[in-house]
Every structure is written in structure tokens, then in C-alpha cells.
């Protein structure tokens, strides 16, 4: 019940729909109980006593209560649905909002397919129970209690016979619940894994095809698919085992009822009408009791789903804002003081005692072998991650003093693989600043050397892009990303290997675009090519998370350190190429 208590904030505000639906349910159930009573009266008072003139009145009365039942059913059903749909609407929104604030650390370990299945299937599982499960449970209880009431009123001994089977049925239903709940958790988990497989496969289709791993992927999918099937079959086997037992107990009790009831009628201790009424009433008890399995099933699913939803809602937000965090414009002075970063506890340190100062407008180059910590430095400035030790300052204040939005609004990223959304080019350019006027979008595209190729497209700025920017070349995507960065007018700019994935001609165009964007902004350039770092005000050379060398290009090339080695390798290559060319 803890799960439902924790999710109370989502359903309690809409309790009026639920309780009004219950109010109408009361009519529906009460009228259902009236059927056998009408049957008993018709047999005992009309047929057996041959008072046929009463039949039209009974028929009219029956018609009238049917009408009430119909109207009540409508409101019960509609309000129940309204309750469920409203609750999951709010739940889905809360989940989505939470997914937006969860930190990078969370996403490092999360799997997209699994998150998707939590957001869709689990939320639906919860809705089913909220919409129908609870009211089914109440309907079942009311039906059983009212039927028992009427039975005891008619004949206590016969009612006791019916009751005799109930403890056995209750035991079986209880055992069933104990087994079916973990089985449903298994199904949910396995469905999450299946989703992850499919999602990763589709996103990584390029890699799969280029490495001819289709068969391997089909094999992996079959494993997950088989696991899902096994889990479902296991649950089905539990159903298949328990359901006939429940039905047998129900039927045994009906046999007892018919035998003992028939005996009472023969001895004139019970009217025929009452026995017929009893026969209907006993099914009003046994049917719902067996149905309890379905409702418990729904409850188990909802509980399992609720737990998985709560795992997201309660996930720790590693990066949070302070009370009174500041919102003011940023000049772009970045300082690192003795910063150490560890991503996960048992991992090596990704950064060790990193110290540097980048005054506004300066260009900092970050060089070093892959995995040396270049990207990590730039991820600490917008607080994507928190340092383990040391301080990261922007304009002299710790980054944690700023509102996250303020801080991130002032930092522009152009990554090696920039993400473009499947919408128009215009929407992609103004994504970070949707209010920006059209002239400024065009101006940004011109400065990013993107305007010309955009205008050559059939729909210009209205050209729709495919998923992840499909339809554009790597260099074109990059220039759209640069235009996007210009639109947010950041004080700090991070260019992470922004030109590594393109040919020389495109690189030249991008370099030209970047020069334009860098004007007046503190810029961090991560690059493997010396040519991209040459003009930096300071180059930091990293190795294993430590700064091993620093200075301007002209000094570093004579330093006899790692930078000179990289320079020599890149220049030797050039000389060799020049030699072969001449
Ligand atoms: N999100 C993460 N979770 C755990 N470890 C990480 C994460 N990101 C980076 N690392 C580790 O931190 C170290 C530094 O990585 P970083 O990406 O900063 O290197 P880099 O110099 O930018 O490399 P590259 O040139 O390949 O981009 C590496 O050992 C890497 O495996």
C-alpha cells in the first residue's frame, strides 16, 4: 500500500470524480440485487398464487429500475474513466518534468527503452487500476455483502451452506495473489529490457549495418523476446493452475446449495421462488469472488507499475539549485580551483587538481589524448556534473550560486555530433531562444556559413529534417548547431571537437563560422588538431585528468613536452604529404 500512499498527490485532488462514480455504482449494484428479489416475488406471489393481473405492474416497475440502472451505469463508467485519465495525465506530466531535471549522472545509467516503457505501459497499467480496478473491488465487495444480506434474510441455514465454501476460496485467492505479484514484476522488467533492445537497435542501425551485425542483433533480440515470452508463460501457468481450483470450489458450493435447497423446498421449509432467487444470488457471490483474481491481477500490475513509476519520481536529483540562487547576466570569467572529478565511486579520477583562469573573451585550448579529461572540464562549467573537490567559478562566484537556467543560458555548446530535432531548420536554429526575430535567425545562419546551403533547399528555413537531422551532411548539421549557439548569444562557448568529423573544405568553412561566433566570448576549444588550437590565449595539455603543460602555442612547440610531440607528428605528416606531392 506504500506505493499507493506515495502516489496519493496524483489521485487525491480528483477524488470527487471517484466518489461520484462510486455513488452511481451503489445504484447499479443495488438494482442488480433486486433482480432475484423480483424473480422470487413473481414466482411465489404471482405465478404460484395465479395473480396474473400483477404482471404488467411488475414489468413496468422492472422497466423503470432498468432505466435508473442504465443512467447510473453511464455516470459510473464515465466518471471512473475521467478519474483515471485525469490522474495519469498528471502523472505523465510529472514524469516528463522529472526526466527533464534528472542529472546527467542519472542518464549515464538509464536505458531509454526502459524509461519509455515506464512512461507508457506502466502508466497505462496504473490507469486501468485507478479507472476500474478500485471500483471493481468495491463493486465486488458490495455485491457479495448485499447478496449475503438478502440470502440470510431468506434462509439462514442455506446462506451458511453458501458461506461454507468462502474460506477455501479466500485461501486460494490469497495464494494466487502471493505468486502472481512477483510474476507480474518479472513481466514488466522483461518488457523494459525488450524495449531497450529495440530502441538501441533502431538508434544504432548505422553501426549494426556497417559492421554486418544484423544476425547478432536478431539473436540478442530473440533472447530478450524469449525472456519476455517465458515470463508471460510463467504467469499464465499460475493463472491456469489457480483458476480451475477457484471455479471448482465455486461449483461445489452451488451443488451443496441445490441439494440442501431442494431438500428444504420438498419439505416446504423454503418457497420455490426463494430457491430460484438463491440460485442467482449465489452466483452474485461466487462470480465476483472468482473475478477477484482478475482484480487482484490488476492490482498487482498497478502496484508493480506504481513502483517503477516511483523509481523515476523519487530518483535523486544530484544537481539542485540553492535557495536564493542568483539570476543575473554572466560576463564569462571561468575559474577552476584545484578541481577533482570522479564520475562513479569505484572509477579512477577523471580530473585531478585542475586549476586555471579564463578571463572574459579569452580562448582556452584543451589538448591531450582521448580520455584525458578535456570534455569533463567543459561539463563542469554548466554543472552537468559536480566536482568531488575544488571550486568551479563563473564571474568569481561558485557555479552552484547560479540558477541552473541562468548559468546554462550563458553557455553555448557545439559538439562533435550536434543533436538536431526532427522539425524545420528554423525551429532547430532557434531551439535555445524561441522568441528570437526572423532577421536574427537569418543573421545567425549567415554568420555560421549556413544561410547559403539552407536557401538552396526546396523549402529553405522551412525544410523538415528527419530524425537526428537526417537529410543533412555532417558539416551542414555542424553549421546549424553553430547558428543555434549564436542565437542564444552565450558568454561562454564550448567547441568540442567541432571540426573533427568533416573534410578540409568544410572545416575551413566551419572555422570561419566559429571565428565569427567566438568574438567577445570566453571560448573553450577541444581539438586534436593543432591548427584549431594555434590561436588560443592559453592551451592546457591534459594527461590522465591532470594538466601536464600549459601556455601559448609558440611557447609549447619548443617545450619538449607532449604538445611538441603532437605538433611534430602532425607537421611531419604534412611535410611527408608535401614531399610526395612535389
Ligand atoms: N559520464 C561518464 N561516466 C563515467 N565516466 C566518464 C563519463 N564521461 C567520461 N568518463 C571518463 O572520464 C575520463 C575523461 O573523459 P573525457 O570525456 O573528459 O575525455 P576526453 O579527453 O574529452 O576524451 P575524448 O578526446 O575521447 O573526447 C575517461 O576515462 C572517461 O572514460
Short mmCIF file of N, CA, C and O in Angstrom, two decimals, residues 27-75:
data_model
loop_
_atom_site.label_atom_id
_atom_site.label_comp_id
_atom_site.label_asym_id
_atom_site.label_seq_id
_atom_site.Cartn_x
_atom_site.Cartn_y
_atom_site.Cartn_z
N UNK A 27 -26.06 2.52 -6.95
CA UNK A 27 -27.36 2.25 -7.60
C UNK A 27 -27.27 1.01 -8.48
O UNK A 27 -28.16 0.18 -8.49
N UNK A 28 -26.16 0.94 -9.24
CA UNK A 28 -26.01 -0.17 -10.17
C UNK A 28 -26.06 -1.50 -9.41
O UNK A 28 -26.81 -2.42 -9.77
N UNK A 29 -25.27 -1.57 -8.32
CA UNK A 29 -25.20 -2.83 -7.56
C UNK A 29 -26.53 -3.13 -6.86
O UNK A 29 -27.03 -4.26 -6.90
N UNK A 30 -27.13 -2.10 -6.27
CA UNK A 30 -28.38 -2.31 -5.55
C UNK A 30 -29.44 -2.85 -6.50
O UNK A 30 -30.18 -3.77 -6.17
N UNK A 31 -29.49 -2.27 -7.70
CA UNK A 31 -30.51 -2.71 -8.66
C UNK A 31 -30.24 -4.14 -9.11
O UNK A 31 -31.16 -4.92 -9.30
N UNK A 32 -28.96 -4.48 -9.22
CA UNK A 32 -28.62 -5.86 -9.61
C UNK A 32 -29.20 -6.85 -8.60
O UNK A 32 -29.71 -7.91 -8.97
N UNK A 33 -29.10 -6.48 -7.32
CA UNK A 33 -29.59 -7.38 -6.26
C UNK A 33 -31.12 -7.50 -6.32
O UNK A 33 -31.70 -8.49 -5.86
N UNK A 34 -31.77 -6.48 -6.90
CA UNK A 34 -33.24 -6.50 -6.95
C UNK A 34 -33.74 -7.58 -7.93
O UNK A 34 -34.81 -8.14 -7.72
N UNK A 35 -32.93 -7.93 -8.97
CA UNK A 35 -33.40 -8.93 -9.95
C UNK A 35 -33.94 -10.21 -9.28
O UNK A 35 -35.08 -10.60 -9.51
N UNK A 36 -33.09 -10.90 -8.49
CA UNK A 36 -33.60 -12.15 -7.92
C UNK A 36 -34.80 -11.95 -6.99
O UNK A 36 -35.65 -12.83 -6.89
N UNK A 37 -34.84 -10.74 -6.36
CA UNK A 37 -35.99 -10.49 -5.47
C UNK A 37 -37.27 -10.42 -6.33
O UNK A 37 -38.32 -10.98 -5.98
N UNK A 38 -37.16 -9.74 -7.49
CA UNK A 38 -38.32 -9.62 -8.39
C UNK A 38 -38.71 -11.02 -8.87
O UNK A 38 -39.91 -11.37 -8.92
N UNK A 39 -37.69 -11.85 -9.15
CA UNK A 39 -37.94 -13.21 -9.61
C UNK A 39 -38.69 -14.01 -8.54
O UNK A 39 -39.68 -14.71 -8.82
N UNK A 40 -38.21 -13.88 -7.30
CA UNK A 40 -38.84 -14.61 -6.19
C UNK A 40 -40.31 -14.19 -6.03
O UNK A 40 -41.21 -15.01 -5.92
N UNK A 41 -40.53 -12.85 -6.08
CA UNK A 41 -41.91 -12.33 -5.92
C UNK A 41 -42.78 -12.81 -7.07
O UNK A 41 -43.94 -13.20 -6.86
N UNK A 42 -42.22 -12.77 -8.29
CA UNK A 42 -43.02 -13.18 -9.45
C UNK A 42 -43.43 -14.65 -9.32
O UNK A 42 -44.58 -15.01 -9.57
N UNK A 43 -42.48 -15.51 -8.91
CA UNK A 43 -42.81 -16.94 -8.80
C UNK A 43 -43.78 -17.19 -7.64
O UNK A 43 -44.85 -17.80 -7.80
N UNK A 44 -43.37 -16.69 -6.44
CA UNK A 44 -44.17 -17.03 -5.24
C UNK A 44 -45.50 -16.30 -5.17
O UNK A 44 -46.51 -16.88 -4.81
N UNK A 45 -45.49 -15.00 -5.51
CA UNK A 45 -46.69 -14.20 -5.30
C UNK A 45 -47.58 -14.12 -6.53
O UNK A 45 -48.77 -13.87 -6.42
N UNK A 46 -47.00 -14.27 -7.73
CA UNK A 46 -47.81 -14.11 -8.93
C UNK A 46 -48.11 -15.46 -9.58
O UNK A 46 -49.28 -15.85 -9.70
N UNK A 47 -47.06 -16.21 -9.93
CA UNK A 47 -47.29 -17.45 -10.68
C UNK A 47 -47.98 -18.50 -9.80
O UNK A 47 -49.04 -19.02 -10.14
N UNK A 48 -47.34 -18.81 -8.62
CA UNK A 48 -47.90 -19.87 -7.78
C UNK A 48 -49.29 -19.51 -7.24
O UNK A 48 -50.13 -20.38 -7.04
N UNK A 49 -49.53 -18.19 -7.01
CA UNK A 49 -50.86 -17.80 -6.48
C UNK A 49 -51.80 -17.38 -7.60
O UNK A 49 -52.89 -16.86 -7.34
N UNK A 50 -51.35 -17.52 -8.86
CA UNK A 50 -52.13 -17.24 -10.06
C UNK A 50 -52.74 -15.83 -10.07
O UNK A 50 -53.88 -15.62 -10.44
N UNK A 51 -51.93 -14.84 -9.62
CA UNK A 51 -52.42 -13.44 -9.64
C UNK A 51 -51.79 -12.75 -10.86
O UNK A 51 -51.01 -11.81 -10.74
N UNK A 52 -52.20 -13.20 -12.05
CA UNK A 52 -51.54 -12.75 -13.29
C UNK A 52 -51.75 -11.27 -13.59
O UNK A 52 -50.98 -10.66 -14.32
N UNK A 53 -52.80 -10.67 -13.00
CA UNK A 53 -53.06 -9.24 -13.27
C UNK A 53 -51.90 -8.36 -12.78
O UNK A 53 -51.77 -7.22 -13.19
N UNK A 54 -51.08 -8.91 -11.87
CA UNK A 54 -49.98 -8.10 -11.32
C UNK A 54 -48.79 -8.00 -12.30
O UNK A 54 -47.93 -7.12 -12.15
N UNK A 55 -48.77 -8.90 -13.29
CA UNK A 55 -47.59 -8.96 -14.18
C UNK A 55 -47.28 -7.62 -14.87
O UNK A 55 -46.12 -7.18 -14.86
N UNK A 56 -48.29 -6.90 -15.45
CA UNK A 56 -47.95 -5.61 -16.09
C UNK A 56 -47.28 -4.64 -15.12
O UNK A 56 -46.35 -3.92 -15.49
N UNK A 57 -47.73 -4.64 -13.85
CA UNK A 57 -47.15 -3.70 -12.87
C UNK A 57 -45.69 -4.09 -12.57
O UNK A 57 -44.80 -3.24 -12.48
N UNK A 58 -45.50 -5.40 -12.43
CA UNK A 58 -44.12 -5.85 -12.16
C UNK A 58 -43.22 -5.51 -13.34
O UNK A 58 -42.10 -4.99 -13.18
N UNK A 59 -43.75 -5.72 -14.56
CA UNK A 59 -42.96 -5.44 -15.77
C UNK A 59 -42.62 -3.95 -15.85
O UNK A 59 -41.47 -3.56 -16.13
N UNK A 60 -43.65 -3.09 -15.56
CA UNK A 60 -43.43 -1.64 -15.64
C UNK A 60 -42.40 -1.21 -14.59
O UNK A 60 -41.48 -0.42 -14.87
N UNK A 61 -42.54 -1.77 -13.39
CA UNK A 61 -41.61 -1.42 -12.30
C UNK A 61 -40.19 -1.84 -12.67
O UNK A 61 -39.22 -1.10 -12.47
N UNK A 62 -40.11 -3.02 -13.28
CA UNK A 62 -38.80 -3.55 -13.68
C UNK A 62 -38.17 -2.65 -14.74
O UNK A 62 -36.98 -2.32 -14.68
N UNK A 63 -39.03 -2.22 -15.69
CA UNK A 63 -38.55 -1.34 -16.75
C UNK A 63 -37.99 -0.03 -16.14
O UNK A 63 -36.94 0.46 -16.52
N UNK A 64 -38.72 0.49 -15.14
CA UNK A 64 -38.32 1.75 -14.52
C UNK A 64 -36.95 1.61 -13.81
O UNK A 64 -36.06 2.45 -14.00
N UNK A 65 -36.79 0.53 -13.07
CA UNK A 65 -35.49 0.40 -12.38
C UNK A 65 -34.36 0.12 -13.37
O UNK A 65 -33.21 0.51 -13.16
N UNK A 66 -34.70 -0.50 -14.50
CA UNK A 66 -33.68 -0.71 -15.54
C UNK A 66 -33.17 0.62 -16.08
O UNK A 66 -31.99 0.81 -16.36
N UNK A 67 -34.14 1.54 -16.21
CA UNK A 67 -33.81 2.87 -16.72
C UNK A 67 -32.82 3.55 -15.76
O UNK A 67 -31.79 4.11 -16.16
N UNK A 68 -33.14 3.45 -14.47
CA UNK A 68 -32.25 4.07 -13.46
C UNK A 68 -30.87 3.40 -13.53
O UNK A 68 -29.84 4.05 -13.49
N UNK A 69 -30.88 2.07 -13.70
CA UNK A 69 -29.60 1.36 -13.76
C UNK A 69 -28.78 1.82 -14.97
O UNK A 69 -27.57 2.04 -14.87
N UNK A 70 -29.47 2.00 -16.10
CA UNK A 70 -28.76 2.42 -17.32
C UNK A 70 -28.07 3.76 -17.13
O UNK A 70 -26.88 3.93 -17.44
N UNK A 71 -28.86 4.71 -16.59
CA UNK A 71 -28.31 6.06 -16.39
C UNK A 71 -27.15 6.00 -15.39
O UNK A 71 -26.08 6.59 -15.59
N UNK A 72 -27.34 5.24 -14.31
CA UNK A 72 -26.29 5.14 -13.28
C UNK A 72 -25.03 4.50 -13.86
O UNK A 72 -23.92 4.94 -13.57
N UNK A 73 -25.22 3.48 -14.69
CA UNK A 73 -24.07 2.81 -15.31
C UNK A 73 -23.26 3.80 -16.14
O UNK A 73 -22.02 3.81 -16.09
N UNK A 74 -23.99 4.65 -16.88
CA UNK A 74 -23.29 5.62 -17.72
C UNK A 74 -22.40 6.52 -16.86
O UNK A 74 -21.21 6.68 -17.14
N UNK A 75 -23.00 7.09 -15.80
CA UNK A 75 -22.20 8.03 -14.98
C UNK A 75 -21.08 7.31 -14.24
O UNK A 75 -19.98 7.85 -14.11
#
